XYZ file of C-alpha atoms in Angstrom:
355
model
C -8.322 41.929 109.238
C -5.149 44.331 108.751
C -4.525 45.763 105.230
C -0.944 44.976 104.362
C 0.950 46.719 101.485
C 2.146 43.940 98.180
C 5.085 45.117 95.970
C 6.591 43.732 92.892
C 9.844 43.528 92.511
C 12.847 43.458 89.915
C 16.987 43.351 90.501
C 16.758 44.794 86.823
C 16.504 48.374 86.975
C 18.920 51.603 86.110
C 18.506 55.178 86.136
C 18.490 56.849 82.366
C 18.161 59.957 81.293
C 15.016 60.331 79.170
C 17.091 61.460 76.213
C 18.981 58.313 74.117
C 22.898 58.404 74.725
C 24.131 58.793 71.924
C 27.160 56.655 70.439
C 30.116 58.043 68.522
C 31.397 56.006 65.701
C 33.853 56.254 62.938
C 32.770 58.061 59.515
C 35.921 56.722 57.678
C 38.894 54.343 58.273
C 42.347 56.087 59.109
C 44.742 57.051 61.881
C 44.302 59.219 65.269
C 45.914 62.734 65.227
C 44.271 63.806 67.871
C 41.614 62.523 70.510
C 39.750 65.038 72.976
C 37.764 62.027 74.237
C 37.618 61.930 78.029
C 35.321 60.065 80.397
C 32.863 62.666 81.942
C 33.730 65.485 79.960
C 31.144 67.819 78.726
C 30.824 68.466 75.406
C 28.818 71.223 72.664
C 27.519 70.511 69.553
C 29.880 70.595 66.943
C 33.069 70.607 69.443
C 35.989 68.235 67.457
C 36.719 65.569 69.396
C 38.731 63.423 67.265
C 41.389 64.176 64.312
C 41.708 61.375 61.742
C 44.905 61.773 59.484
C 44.346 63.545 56.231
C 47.002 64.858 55.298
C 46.874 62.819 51.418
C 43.337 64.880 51.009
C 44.866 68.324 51.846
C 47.847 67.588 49.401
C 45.450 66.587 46.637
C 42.813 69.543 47.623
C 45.926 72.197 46.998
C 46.509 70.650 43.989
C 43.013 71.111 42.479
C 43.144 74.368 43.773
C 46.000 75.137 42.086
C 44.574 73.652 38.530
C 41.767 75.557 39.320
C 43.421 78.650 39.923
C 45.517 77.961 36.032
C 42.148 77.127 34.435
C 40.418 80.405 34.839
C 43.116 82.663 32.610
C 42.610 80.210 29.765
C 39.142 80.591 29.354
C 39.311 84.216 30.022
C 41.911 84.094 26.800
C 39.268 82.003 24.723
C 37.038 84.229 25.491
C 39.133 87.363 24.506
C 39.917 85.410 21.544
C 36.518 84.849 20.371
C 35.127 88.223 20.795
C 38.521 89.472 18.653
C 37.691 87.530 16.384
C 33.910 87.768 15.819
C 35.279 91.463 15.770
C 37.557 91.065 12.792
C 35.191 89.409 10.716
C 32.754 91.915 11.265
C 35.425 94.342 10.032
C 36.707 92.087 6.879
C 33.137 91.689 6.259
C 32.551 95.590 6.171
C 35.733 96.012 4.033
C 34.706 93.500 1.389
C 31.590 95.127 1.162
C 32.347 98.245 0.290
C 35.238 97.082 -2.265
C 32.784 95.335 -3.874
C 30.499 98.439 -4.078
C 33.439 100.765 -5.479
C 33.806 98.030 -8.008
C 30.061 98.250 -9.113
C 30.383 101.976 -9.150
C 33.853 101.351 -11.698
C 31.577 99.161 -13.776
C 28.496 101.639 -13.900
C 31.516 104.194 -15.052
C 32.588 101.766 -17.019
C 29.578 100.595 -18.888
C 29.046 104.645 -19.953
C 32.417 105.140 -20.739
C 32.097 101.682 -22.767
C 28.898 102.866 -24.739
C 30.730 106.437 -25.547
C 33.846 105.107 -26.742
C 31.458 102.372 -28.825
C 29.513 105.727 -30.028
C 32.655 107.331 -30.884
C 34.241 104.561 -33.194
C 31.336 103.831 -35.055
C 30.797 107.898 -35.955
C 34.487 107.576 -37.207
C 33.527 104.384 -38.893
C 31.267 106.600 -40.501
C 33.743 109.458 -41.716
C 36.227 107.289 -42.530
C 33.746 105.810 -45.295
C 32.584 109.464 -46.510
C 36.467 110.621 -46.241
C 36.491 112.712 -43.455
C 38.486 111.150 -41.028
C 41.973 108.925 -41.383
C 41.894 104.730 -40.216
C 44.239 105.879 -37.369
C 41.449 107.547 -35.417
C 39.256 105.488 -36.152
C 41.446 102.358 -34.823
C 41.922 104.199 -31.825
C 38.501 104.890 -31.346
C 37.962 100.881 -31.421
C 40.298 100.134 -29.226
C 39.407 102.560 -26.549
C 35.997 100.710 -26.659
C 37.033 97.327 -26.451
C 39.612 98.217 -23.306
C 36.783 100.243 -21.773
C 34.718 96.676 -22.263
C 37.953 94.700 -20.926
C 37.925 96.992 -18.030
C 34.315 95.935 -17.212
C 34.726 92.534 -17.454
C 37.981 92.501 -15.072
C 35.559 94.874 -12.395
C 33.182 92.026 -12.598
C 36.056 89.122 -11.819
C 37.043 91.518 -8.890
C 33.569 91.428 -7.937
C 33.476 87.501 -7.710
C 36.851 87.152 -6.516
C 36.073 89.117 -3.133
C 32.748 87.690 -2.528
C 34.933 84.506 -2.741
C 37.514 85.760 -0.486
C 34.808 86.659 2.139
C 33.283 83.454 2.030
C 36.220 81.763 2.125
C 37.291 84.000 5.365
C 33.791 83.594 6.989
C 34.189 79.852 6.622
C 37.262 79.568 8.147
C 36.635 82.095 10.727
C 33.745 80.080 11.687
C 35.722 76.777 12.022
C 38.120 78.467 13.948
C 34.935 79.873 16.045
C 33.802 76.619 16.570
C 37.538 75.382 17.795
C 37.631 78.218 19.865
C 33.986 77.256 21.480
C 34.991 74.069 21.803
C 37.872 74.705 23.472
C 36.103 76.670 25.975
C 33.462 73.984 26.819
C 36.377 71.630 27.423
C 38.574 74.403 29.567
C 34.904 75.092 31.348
C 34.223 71.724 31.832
C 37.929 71.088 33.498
C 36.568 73.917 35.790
C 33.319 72.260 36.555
C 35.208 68.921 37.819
C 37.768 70.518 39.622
C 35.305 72.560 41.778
C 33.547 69.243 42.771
C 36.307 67.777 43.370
C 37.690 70.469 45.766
C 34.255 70.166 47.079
C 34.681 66.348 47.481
C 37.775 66.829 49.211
C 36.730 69.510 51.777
C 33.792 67.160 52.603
C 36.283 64.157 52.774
C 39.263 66.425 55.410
C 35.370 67.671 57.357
C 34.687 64.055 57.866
C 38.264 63.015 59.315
C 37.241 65.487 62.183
C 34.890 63.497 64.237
C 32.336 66.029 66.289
C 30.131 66.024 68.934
C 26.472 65.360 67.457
C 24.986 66.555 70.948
C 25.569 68.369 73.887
C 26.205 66.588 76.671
C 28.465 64.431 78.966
C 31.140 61.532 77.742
C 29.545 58.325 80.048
C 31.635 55.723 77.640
C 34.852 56.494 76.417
C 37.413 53.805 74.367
C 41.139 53.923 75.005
C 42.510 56.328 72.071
C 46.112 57.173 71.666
C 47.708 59.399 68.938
C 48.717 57.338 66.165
C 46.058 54.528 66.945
C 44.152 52.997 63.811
C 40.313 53.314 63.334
C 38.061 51.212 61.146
C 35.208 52.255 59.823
C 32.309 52.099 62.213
C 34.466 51.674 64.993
C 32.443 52.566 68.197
C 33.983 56.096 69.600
C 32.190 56.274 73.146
C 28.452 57.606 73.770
C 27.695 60.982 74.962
C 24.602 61.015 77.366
C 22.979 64.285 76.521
C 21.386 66.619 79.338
C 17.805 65.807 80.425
C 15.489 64.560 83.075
C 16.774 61.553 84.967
C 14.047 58.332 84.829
C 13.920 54.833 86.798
C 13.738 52.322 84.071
C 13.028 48.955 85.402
C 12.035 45.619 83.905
C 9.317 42.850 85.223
C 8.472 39.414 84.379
C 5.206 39.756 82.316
C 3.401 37.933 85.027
C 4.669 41.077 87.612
C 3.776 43.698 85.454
C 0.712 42.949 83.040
C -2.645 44.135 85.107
C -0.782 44.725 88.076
C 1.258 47.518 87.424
C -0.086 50.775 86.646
C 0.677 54.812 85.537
C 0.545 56.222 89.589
C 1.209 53.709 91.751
C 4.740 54.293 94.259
C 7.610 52.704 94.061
C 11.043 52.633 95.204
C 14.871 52.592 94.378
C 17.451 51.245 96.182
C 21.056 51.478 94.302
C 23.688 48.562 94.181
C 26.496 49.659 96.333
C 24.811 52.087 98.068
C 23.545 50.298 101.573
C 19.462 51.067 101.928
C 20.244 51.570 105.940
C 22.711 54.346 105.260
C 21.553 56.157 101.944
C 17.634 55.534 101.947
C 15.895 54.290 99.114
C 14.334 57.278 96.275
C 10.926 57.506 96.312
C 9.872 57.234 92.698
C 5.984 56.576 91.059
C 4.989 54.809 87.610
C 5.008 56.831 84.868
C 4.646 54.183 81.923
C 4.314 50.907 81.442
C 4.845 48.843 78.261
C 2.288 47.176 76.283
C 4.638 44.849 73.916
C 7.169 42.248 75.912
C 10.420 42.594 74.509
C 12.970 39.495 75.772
C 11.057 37.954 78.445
C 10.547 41.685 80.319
C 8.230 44.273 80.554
C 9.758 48.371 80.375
C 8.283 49.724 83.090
C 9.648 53.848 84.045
C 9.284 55.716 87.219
C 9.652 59.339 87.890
C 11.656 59.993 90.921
C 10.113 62.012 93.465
C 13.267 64.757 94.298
C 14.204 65.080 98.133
C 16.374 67.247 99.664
C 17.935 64.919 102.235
C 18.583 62.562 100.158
C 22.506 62.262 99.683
C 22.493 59.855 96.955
C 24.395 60.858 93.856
C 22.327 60.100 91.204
C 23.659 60.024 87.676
C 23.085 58.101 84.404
C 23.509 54.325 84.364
C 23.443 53.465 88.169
C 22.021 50.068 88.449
C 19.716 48.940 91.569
C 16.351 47.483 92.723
C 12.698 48.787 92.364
C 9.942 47.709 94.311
C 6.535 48.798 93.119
C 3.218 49.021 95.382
C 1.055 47.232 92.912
C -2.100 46.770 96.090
C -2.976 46.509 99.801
C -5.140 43.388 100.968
C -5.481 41.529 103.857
C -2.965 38.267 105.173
C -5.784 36.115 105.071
C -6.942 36.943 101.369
C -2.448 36.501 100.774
C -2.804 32.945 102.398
C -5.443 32.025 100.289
C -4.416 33.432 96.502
C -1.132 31.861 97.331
C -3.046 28.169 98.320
C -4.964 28.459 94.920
C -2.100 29.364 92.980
C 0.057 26.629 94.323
C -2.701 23.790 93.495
C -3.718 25.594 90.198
C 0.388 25.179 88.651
C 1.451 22.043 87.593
C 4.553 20.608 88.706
C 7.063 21.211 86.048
C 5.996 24.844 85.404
C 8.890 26.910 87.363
C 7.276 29.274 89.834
C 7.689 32.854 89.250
C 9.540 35.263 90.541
C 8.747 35.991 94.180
C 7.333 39.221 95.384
C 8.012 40.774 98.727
């Protein structure tokens, strides 16, 4: 008629902290500087913990600095260029103009002088026939006309000849223009790819310095020398972050499924540290796991703190949990274990046994 206590238990169980450890690996391929990596050390966020060799992408980042630095005067000259330039043809442009309208002006002159010298030799055209003048004046009355006509004529050439000239210069000021704009795309361009490629580089030396992603505590830690070669990928340790420590323990299927529930006590008793001497920690189900992943069921347990307990307990200590899972009497034991025995067939294994 007594009420005993059942447990289920499982050798496979750890203590974790309830934040993933997180593992270190190699961005890029090259060779150890410097390693800060020691086992149990703590670490910040962002500390450097390993130098990779870059000393070929600091050479080639001062030397795209240095073209940058050269490439900024020459498009600053272009551009000085240009605007001199667009400058001077605005002034040749001004300058033709009014040349041209001083020559219209000559003509206008011209063109009245023209008609009164014109006037003038046919009046002495006129005398000459009634006698009152001699051929002499009257020849150079004619000829005054016809240079005062030649005069006109030559104003008009001018007048061609320096809208010529100014679109000849506006043409070839505009080539040049476009050279010149060219030149500066190209010189702008240069610019362009040498600032991403500084960029490039910077991001390339950043990612030979390996830092911490986390805060937290080395608890895995590869032998690293200076001068040692890293692959890509190559694992760098795992930092186990800060947190809440959790028994994580995993049950045959047949343990766990229906049987084990969110409440119930349980127990830990670490490998190496004798149950007689250190006590066990008192612990009670938190979670259990719906999905069986490689024959087990996840099952975690929040331990119960205790002030006389001595045990150290840290991340990754293995040991044993027992979990209550019901109280029921010997007799109604004898029996379920009777049944259970004549249900299984004789080639099914029998599982795992349960103090």
């Amino acid at each position: 008629l007594a009420r005993v206590e059942r447990y289920e238990v499982t050798e496979r169980a750890r203590l974790e902290v309830d934040r993933a450890a997180h593992v270190l690996q190699s961005p890029v391929a090259g060779r150890v500087v410097e390693s800060r990596i020691t086992l149990g050390r703590e670490v910040k966020a962002g500390d450097v913990l390993i130098e990779l060799d870059a000393s070929q992408q600091n050479l080639q980042l001062r030397e795209e600095r240095a073209r940058l630095a050269a490439l900024h005067p020459l498009v600053e000259a272009a551009r000085n260029e240009l605007a001199a330039q667009e400058k001077a043809q605005a002034a040749d442009s001004d300058a033709t103009h009014a040349a041209q309208e001083v020559a219209r002006a000559q003509i206008k002159e011209g063109f009245v002088m023209a008609d009164l010298a014109a006037a003038e030799a046919r009046r002495d055209e006129l005398l000459i026939s009634q006698g009152l003048t001699s051929q002499r004046d009257a020849a150079r009355s004619k000829a005054e006309a016809q240079s005062r006509r030649a005069a006109n004529e030559s104003l008009q050439l001018t007048i061609g000849r320096l809208e010529s000239e100014r679109i000849k210069n506006a043409s070839d000021r505009e080539t040049n223009r476009k050279h010149l704009l060219g030149e500066m795309a190209r010189i702008e361009g240069d610019i362009a790819i040498a600032a991403r490629t500084i960029e490039r580089l910077e991001l390339e030396i950043q990612r030979r310095k390996v830092r911490a992603p986390i805060s937290g505590r080395f608890g895995e830690v590869p032998v690293l020398r200076t001068g040692s070669y890293l692959a890509e990928g190559d694992k760098l340790g795992a930092i186990v972050p800060a947190g809440r420590l959790l028994v994580i323990a995993e049950f045959l299927p047949a343990a766990a499924l229906g049987r084990i529930h969110p409440g119930q006590p349980g127990r830990l008793r670490l490998d190496g540290f004798p149950w007689a001497q250190y006590g066990a920690i008192r612990a009670h189900v938190e979670t259990v796991a719906e999905e069986v992943r490689d024959g087990r069921v996840r099952v975690e347990l929040a331990i119960e703190s205790s002030p006389q307990s001595t045990l150290p307990l840290q991340h990754g200590l293995p040991g044993t949990v027992e979990v209550r899972v019901e109280q029921v009497a010997p007799a109604a034991l004898a029996l379920r274990a009777a049944g259970q025995l004549l249900a299984t067939p004789k080639s099914t294994f029998a599982p795992e046994p349960a103090r």
